[in-house]
CSV table of C-alpha atoms in Angstrom, one decimal:
chain,number,residue,atom,x,y,z
A,642,UNK,CA,49.1,-6.7,39.4
A,643,UNK,CA,51.8,-4.1,40.7
A,644,UNK,CA,54.1,-6.9,41.5
A,645,UNK,CA,53.5,-8.6,37.5
A,646,UNK,CA,54.0,-5.1,36.7
A,647,UNK,CA,57.3,-4.8,38.1
A,648,UNK,CA,58.5,-8.2,36.6
A,649,UNK,CA,57.6,-7.5,33.2
A,650,UNK,CA,59.5,-3.8,33.2
A,651,UNK,CA,62.3,-5.9,34.8
A,652,UNK,CA,62.8,-8.8,32.4
A,653,UNK,CA,62.5,-5.8,29.9
A,654,UNK,CA,65.5,-4.4,31.3
A,655,UNK,CA,67.2,-7.1,31.8
A,656,UNK,CA,66.5,-7.9,27.5
A,657,UNK,CA,67.2,-4.7,26.6
A,658,UNK,CA,71.1,-4.9,28.9
A,659,UNK,CA,71.7,-8.1,27.8
A,660,UNK,CA,71.6,-6.8,23.9
A,661,UNK,CA,73.6,-3.8,25.3
A,662,UNK,CA,76.2,-5.6,26.5
A,663,UNK,CA,76.3,-8.4,23.9
A,664,UNK,CA,77.2,-6.0,21.3
A,665,UNK,CA,79.8,-4.4,23.5
A,666,UNK,CA,81.5,-7.6,23.9
A,667,UNK,CA,81.2,-8.0,20.2
A,668,UNK,CA,82.7,-4.6,19.8
A,669,UNK,CA,86.0,-5.7,21.5
A,670,UNK,CA,86.0,-8.9,19.7
A,671,UNK,CA,86.1,-6.1,16.5
A,672,UNK,CA,88.4,-4.4,17.6
A,673,UNK,CA,91.1,-7.3,18.6
A,674,UNK,CA,91.2,-8.4,15.3
A,675,UNK,CA,91.7,-5.1,13.7
A,676,UNK,CA,94.2,-4.4,16.5
A,677,UNK,CA,96.0,-8.1,15.8
A,678,UNK,CA,95.6,-7.9,11.7
A,679,UNK,CA,94.6,-4.7,10.9
A,680,UNK,CA,96.3,-2.1,12.5
A,681,UNK,CA,100.1,-2.8,10.9
A,682,UNK,CA,98.9,-3.9,7.7
A,683,UNK,CA,97.3,-1.2,5.5
A,684,UNK,CA,99.9,-1.4,3.0
A,685,UNK,CA,99.5,-5.1,2.5
A,686,UNK,CA,96.0,-4.6,0.7
A,687,UNK,CA,95.2,-8.5,0.6
A,688,UNK,CA,95.3,-8.8,4.6
A,689,UNK,CA,93.6,-5.6,4.9
A,690,UNK,CA,91.0,-6.0,2.7
A,691,UNK,CA,90.6,-9.8,4.1
A,692,UNK,CA,89.9,-7.7,7.3
A,693,UNK,CA,87.0,-5.6,6.2
A,694,UNK,CA,85.3,-8.7,4.4
A,695,UNK,CA,85.9,-9.5,8.0
A,696,UNK,CA,84.3,-6.9,9.9
A,697,UNK,CA,81.8,-5.4,7.8
A,698,UNK,CA,80.3,-8.9,7.3
A,699,UNK,CA,81.2,-8.2,3.1
A,700,UNK,CA,80.3,-11.5,1.8
A,701,UNK,CA,82.9,-10.5,-1.5
A,702,UNK,CA,84.4,-8.2,-3.6
A,703,UNK,CA,86.2,-8.1,-6.5
A,704,UNK,CA,89.4,-5.8,-8.0
A,705,UNK,CA,87.6,-3.2,-11.0
A,706,UNK,CA,91.1,-1.3,-10.9
A,707,UNK,CA,94.3,-0.9,-8.5
A,708,UNK,CA,96.9,2.3,-9.5
A,709,UNK,CA,100.0,3.5,-7.8
A,710,UNK,CA,100.0,7.3,-8.3
A,711,UNK,CA,102.6,9.3,-8.1
A,712,UNK,CA,103.4,13.1,-8.2
A,713,UNK,CA,105.3,14.8,-10.6
A,714,UNK,CA,107.9,16.4,-8.3
A,715,UNK,CA,107.8,12.6,-6.5
A,716,UNK,CA,106.6,14.1,-3.5
A,717,UNK,CA,103.7,12.3,-3.1
A,718,UNK,CA,102.3,8.9,-3.6
A,719,UNK,CA,99.1,6.9,-3.1
A,720,UNK,CA,97.5,3.5,-4.0
A,721,UNK,CA,94.1,3.8,-5.5
A,722,UNK,CA,91.5,0.9,-5.2
A,723,UNK,CA,88.3,-0.1,-6.9
A,724,UNK,CA,86.3,-2.6,-6.4
A,725,UNK,CA,82.9,-4.0,-6.6
A,726,UNK,CA,81.4,-5.6,-3.5
A,727,UNK,CA,78.3,-7.5,-2.4
A,728,UNK,CA,76.4,-7.4,0.8
A,729,UNK,CA,73.6,-9.3,2.0
A,730,UNK,CA,71.6,-7.3,4.3
A,731,UNK,CA,67.6,-8.9,5.3
A,732,UNK,CA,68.5,-11.7,3.0
A,733,UNK,CA,69.4,-9.2,0.1
A,734,UNK,CA,72.4,-9.3,-1.6
A,735,UNK,CA,73.5,-5.7,-2.6
A,736,UNK,CA,75.9,-4.5,-5.5
A,737,UNK,CA,78.4,-2.0,-4.3
A,738,UNK,CA,81.3,-0.1,-5.2
A,739,UNK,CA,84.6,0.7,-2.3
A,740,UNK,CA,86.6,3.3,-3.3
A,741,UNK,CA,89.9,1.8,-1.2
A,742,UNK,CA,92.9,4.0,-0.5
A,743,UNK,CA,96.7,2.8,0.9
A,744,UNK,CA,100.3,3.4,0.3
A,745,UNK,CA,100.3,6.9,1.0
A,746,UNK,CA,103.2,8.7,0.6
A,747,UNK,CA,103.2,12.8,1.3
A,748,UNK,CA,106.3,14.7,1.9
A,749,UNK,CA,106.3,18.4,3.3
A,750,UNK,CA,109.6,19.9,3.4
A,751,UNK,CA,111.8,17.1,2.6
A,752,UNK,CA,110.4,14.8,5.4
A,753,UNK,CA,107.6,12.4,5.2
A,754,UNK,CA,104.3,12.9,7.1
A,755,UNK,CA,104.1,10.3,9.9
A,756,UNK,CA,100.1,9.2,9.6
A,757,UNK,CA,98.7,11.8,7.9
A,758,UNK,CA,94.7,12.0,8.0
A,759,UNK,CA,93.1,11.6,5.0
A,760,UNK,CA,89.5,13.2,4.0
A,761,UNK,CA,87.8,11.0,1.3
A,762,UNK,CA,85.3,12.6,-0.8
A,763,UNK,CA,83.1,11.1,-3.4
A,764,UNK,CA,80.9,13.9,-5.5
A,765,UNK,CA,77.3,11.8,-6.4
A,766,UNK,CA,75.0,13.1,-9.5
A,767,UNK,CA,72.3,12.8,-7.2
A,768,UNK,CA,71.5,13.3,-3.2
A,769,UNK,CA,71.5,10.0,-2.1
A,770,UNK,CA,74.1,9.4,0.9
A,771,UNK,CA,72.1,10.0,3.8
A,772,UNK,CA,74.9,11.7,6.7
A,773,UNK,CA,72.8,11.9,9.6
A,774,UNK,CA,69.2,12.8,9.3
A,775,UNK,CA,69.9,14.6,5.9
A,776,UNK,CA,70.7,13.6,2.2
A,777,UNK,CA,73.9,14.7,0.6
A,778,UNK,CA,75.4,14.3,-2.8
A,779,UNK,CA,78.8,14.3,-0.9
A,780,UNK,CA,79.9,11.3,0.4
A,781,UNK,CA,82.6,11.7,2.9
A,782,UNK,CA,85.0,9.1,5.1
A,783,UNK,CA,87.5,10.0,7.0
A,784,UNK,CA,90.4,8.0,8.1
A,785,UNK,CA,92.6,8.9,11.4
A,786,UNK,CA,95.3,6.3,11.5
A,787,UNK,CA,96.4,7.8,15.0
A,788,UNK,CA,93.1,6.5,16.9
A,789,UNK,CA,92.0,3.7,18.1
A,790,UNK,CA,89.0,1.9,16.4
A,791,UNK,CA,86.7,2.5,15.3
A,792,UNK,CA,87.7,6.0,14.9
A,793,UNK,CA,90.6,5.4,12.7
A,794,UNK,CA,88.2,2.6,10.9
A,795,UNK,CA,89.5,1.9,7.3
A,796,UNK,CA,90.6,4.9,4.7
A,797,UNK,CA,87.6,4.0,2.3
A,798,UNK,CA,84.6,4.7,1.0
A,799,UNK,CA,81.7,2.0,1.1
A,800,UNK,CA,78.3,2.8,-1.6
A,801,UNK,CA,75.9,0.4,-2.1
A,802,UNK,CA,73.1,0.3,-4.9
A,803,UNK,CA,70.7,0.7,-1.8
A,804,UNK,CA,68.7,3.4,0.0
A,805,UNK,CA,70.8,5.7,2.1
A,806,UNK,CA,73.5,4.7,-0.4
A,807,UNK,CA,73.3,5.3,-4.3
A,808,UNK,CA,69.6,4.5,-4.6
A,809,UNK,CA,67.2,7.3,-5.2
A,810,UNK,CA,64.1,7.6,-2.8
A,811,UNK,CA,61.2,6.3,-4.6
A,812,UNK,CA,62.4,5.1,-8.0
A,813,UNK,CA,65.1,2.6,-9.4
A,814,UNK,CA,67.7,5.5,-10.2
A,815,UNK,CA,71.0,4.9,-9.0
A,816,UNK,CA,73.5,8.4,-8.8
A,817,UNK,CA,76.9,7.9,-10.2
A,818,UNK,CA,80.0,8.5,-9.3
A,819,UNK,CA,81.2,12.2,-10.7
A,820,UNK,CA,84.2,13.1,-8.6
A,821,UNK,CA,86.7,12.0,-6.0
A,822,UNK,CA,88.9,14.4,-3.7
A,823,UNK,CA,91.5,13.3,-1.5
A,824,UNK,CA,92.4,16.2,1.2
A,825,UNK,CA,94.7,15.3,3.6
A,826,UNK,CA,96.1,17.0,6.9
A,827,UNK,CA,99.6,16.9,8.9
A,828,UNK,CA,97.4,16.2,12.4
A,829,UNK,CA,97.3,20.1,12.7
A,830,UNK,CA,94.6,21.6,14.4
A,831,UNK,CA,92.3,24.5,14.9
A,832,UNK,CA,91.5,26.6,17.6
A,833,UNK,CA,88.4,24.4,18.1
A,834,UNK,CA,90.2,20.9,17.2
A,835,UNK,CA,89.2,20.5,14.1
A,836,UNK,CA,92.0,18.7,11.4
A,837,UNK,CA,93.5,21.6,9.1
A,838,UNK,CA,93.7,20.1,5.7
A,839,UNK,CA,96.2,21.7,3.2
A,840,UNK,CA,94.6,23.9,0.8
A,841,UNK,CA,96.1,21.6,-2.1
A,842,UNK,CA,94.6,18.2,-2.4
A,843,UNK,CA,96.5,15.0,-2.3
A,844,UNK,CA,94.1,13.9,-5.4
A,845,UNK,CA,91.8,14.9,-7.6
A,846,UNK,CA,89.9,12.7,-9.7
A,847,UNK,CA,86.6,13.0,-12.5
A,848,UNK,CA,86.2,12.2,-15.9
A,849,UNK,CA,86.9,16.0,-17.1
A,850,UNK,CA,89.6,18.1,-16.9
A,851,UNK,CA,89.0,19.5,-13.4
A,852,UNK,CA,90.5,23.0,-11.9
A,853,UNK,CA,91.0,22.0,-7.9
A,854,UNK,CA,94.7,22.6,-7.0
A,855,UNK,CA,96.1,18.8,-6.3
A,856,UNK,CA,99.2,17.1,-6.1
A,857,UNK,CA,98.1,14.1,-8.3
A,858,UNK,CA,95.6,14.9,-10.7
A,859,UNK,CA,93.3,12.7,-13.2
A,860,UNK,CA,91.0,13.2,-15.6
A,861,UNK,CA,89.8,9.7,-16.5
A,862,UNK,CA,88.7,8.8,-13.3
A,863,UNK,CA,85.3,6.7,-14.1
A,864,UNK,CA,83.3,4.1,-12.0
A,865,UNK,CA,80.0,3.0,-14.2
A,866,UNK,CA,77.1,1.1,-12.3
A,867,UNK,CA,78.0,-1.7,-15.2
A,868,UNK,CA,81.4,-2.5,-13.4
A,869,UNK,CA,80.1,-3.1,-9.6
A,870,UNK,CA,77.0,-4.5,-10.7
A,871,UNK,CA,78.0,-8.3,-10.2
A,872,UNK,CA,74.5,-9.7,-9.2
A,873,UNK,CA,73.3,-9.1,-13.0
A,874,UNK,CA,76.0,-11.7,-13.6
A,875,UNK,CA,75.0,-14.4,-11.4
A,876,UNK,CA,72.1,-17.0,-11.7
A,877,UNK,CA,70.7,-17.2,-8.3
A,878,UNK,CA,70.3,-14.6,-5.8
A,879,UNK,CA,74.2,-15.8,-3.9
A,880,UNK,CA,77.2,-16.7,-6.4
A,881,UNK,CA,77.8,-20.2,-6.7
A,882,UNK,CA,81.3,-21.7,-5.7
A,883,UNK,CA,81.6,-21.9,-10.1
A,884,UNK,CA,80.7,-18.2,-10.2
A,885,UNK,CA,82.9,-17.0,-7.5
A,886,UNK,CA,85.8,-18.8,-8.8
A,887,UNK,CA,85.0,-18.0,-12.7
A,888,UNK,CA,84.2,-13.7,-11.4
A,889,UNK,CA,87.6,-13.9,-9.5
A,890,UNK,CA,84.9,-13.0,-6.9
A,891,UNK,CA,87.3,-12.9,-3.1
A,892,UNK,CA,85.6,-13.9,-0.5
A,893,UNK,CA,87.9,-15.1,2.5
A,894,UNK,CA,87.5,-14.2,6.0
A,895,UNK,CA,89.3,-13.8,9.0
A,896,UNK,CA,88.6,-15.7,11.8
A,897,UNK,CA,87.0,-14.2,14.7
A,898,UNK,CA,86.4,-17.2,16.7
A,899,UNK,CA,89.8,-17.2,18.9
A,900,UNK,CA,88.3,-13.9,20.0
A,901,UNK,CA,85.3,-15.2,21.2
A,902,UNK,CA,87.0,-15.6,24.9
A,903,UNK,CA,86.2,-11.9,24.9
A,904,UNK,CA,82.6,-12.1,24.7
A,905,UNK,CA,82.4,-15.3,26.9
A,906,UNK,CA,84.2,-13.6,29.5
A,907,UNK,CA,82.2,-10.6,29.8
A,908,UNK,CA,79.0,-12.7,29.5
A,909,UNK,CA,79.8,-14.4,32.3
A,910,UNK,CA,80.4,-11.4,34.4
A,911,UNK,CA,77.0,-10.0,33.3
A,912,UNK,CA,75.3,-13.4,33.9
A,913,UNK,CA,76.6,-13.4,37.5
A,914,UNK,CA,75.7,-9.4,38.4
A,915,UNK,CA,72.2,-10.7,36.8
A,916,UNK,CA,71.8,-13.3,39.0
A,917,UNK,CA,72.8,-11.5,42.1
A,918,UNK,CA,70.9,-8.4,41.7
A,919,UNK,CA,67.6,-10.9,40.4
A,920,UNK,CA,68.2,-12.7,43.9
A,921,UNK,CA,68.6,-9.4,45.5
A,922,UNK,CA,65.3,-7.5,44.6
A,923,UNK,CA,62.9,-10.7,44.5
A,924,UNK,CA,64.2,-13.8,46.0
A,925,UNK,CA,65.9,-12.9,49.3
A,926,UNK,CA,62.7,-11.8,51.8
A,927,UNK,CA,61.3,-15.0,50.7
A,928,UNK,CA,64.6,-17.1,51.2
A,929,UNK,CA,65.2,-14.9,54.7
A,930,UNK,CA,61.2,-16.2,55.8
A,931,UNK,CA,61.9,-19.8,54.8
A,932,UNK,CA,64.9,-19.9,56.7
A,933,UNK,CA,63.3,-18.5,59.6
A,934,UNK,CA,60.6,-21.2,59.3
A,935,UNK,CA,63.0,-23.7,59.7
A,936,UNK,CA,64.6,-22.5,62.6
A,937,UNK,CA,60.9,-22.0,64.2
A,938,UNK,CA,60.6,-25.7,63.5
A,939,UNK,CA,63.7,-26.8,65.1
A,940,UNK,CA,62.8,-25.0,68.3
A,941,UNK,CA,59.4,-25.2,68.6
A,942,UNK,CA,59.1,-23.8,72.4
A,943,UNK,CA,60.5,-20.5,71.6
A,944,UNK,CA,63.4,-19.1,73.6
A,945,UNK,CA,63.2,-20.4,77.0
A,946,UNK,CA,62.3,-17.2,79.4
A,947,UNK,CA,65.0,-16.6,82.3
A,948,UNK,CA,62.2,-16.4,85.3
A,949,UNK,CA,64.1,-14.6,88.3
A,950,UNK,CA,64.6,-17.0,91.5
A,951,UNK,CA,63.4,-16.0,94.8
A,952,UNK,CA,65.6,-15.6,96.9
A,953,UNK,CA,65.9,-18.2,99.9
A,954,UNK,CA,67.4,-15.5,102.8
A,955,UNK,CA,66.0,-11.8,102.9
A,956,UNK,CA,65.5,-9.1,105.1
A,957,UNK,CA,62.5,-8.6,107.0
A,958,UNK,CA,61.1,-5.3,108.2
A,959,UNK,CA,60.3,-5.2,111.7
A,960,UNK,CA,59.2,-1.5,111.3
A,961,UNK,CA,55.6,-1.7,110.1
A,962,UNK,CA,55.4,-4.5,113.1
A,963,UNK,CA,52.9,-3.8,115.9
A,964,UNK,CA,52.3,-0.1,114.5
A,965,UNK,CA,55.6,0.8,115.1
């Protein structure tokens, strides 16, 4: 009974390890794609958004608006793109919105800041966005282009009409997007290593006059639920080819297959390690016993014993003769 319990536990451990190893290998594949096609293409919007489709498994996106904003003094610039997106989870298509920022130019003391860190914050009408173990009414994403994937990830906020995003728990109410602010840092950190952001925001937008100090400020920032509810325009659960064309949905994705070699190499090495470990733990003892049995069959008499030969000539002790 104990042997079967050990075997069961071993199989469970190997199964969990296999999932973990495969996930790590797939992560390496996504990282390779990001490095090859996205890392240096942030300001090439079409290429970058295709990469987002690829890495995040988004079904489609459609532009709602895309505006290149410039500050009054021409020292600050950014492109703000708002897109309707569709993403399928557990065979259900969810509508959502993506707020994407690129073409950022920040000038301080007459010099352009290289690789500024951006903090995008979307204020919601309800505390529906899950961050860690709590729900909050502010969805925040920090984009750091100086760090490797996925810590830099993408300068975008994704919000779906689903639990943990925009949907109010145990209801059909969808939170609205009330305000967007974008703070920036030139990379300087405080004593604890956290980035220090400028007191003046790069961007502040809402559907009203706002008091926040910002280099770029708009009072007509509006994202209505209807503007990204694409699924309501579909006849079925998924868009057809004709609907993709008529609605202007972008479904193109990059090809991850060219990086499948990373997965194959990792899984082959892992398989060899598992085979070797399994042999040592469960089969080595029996194999060695079989080898010993075969050797015994080939030599049934066993090893020959060496018998000490009686010497032909030996000295005779005469001291004991005649009682002497």
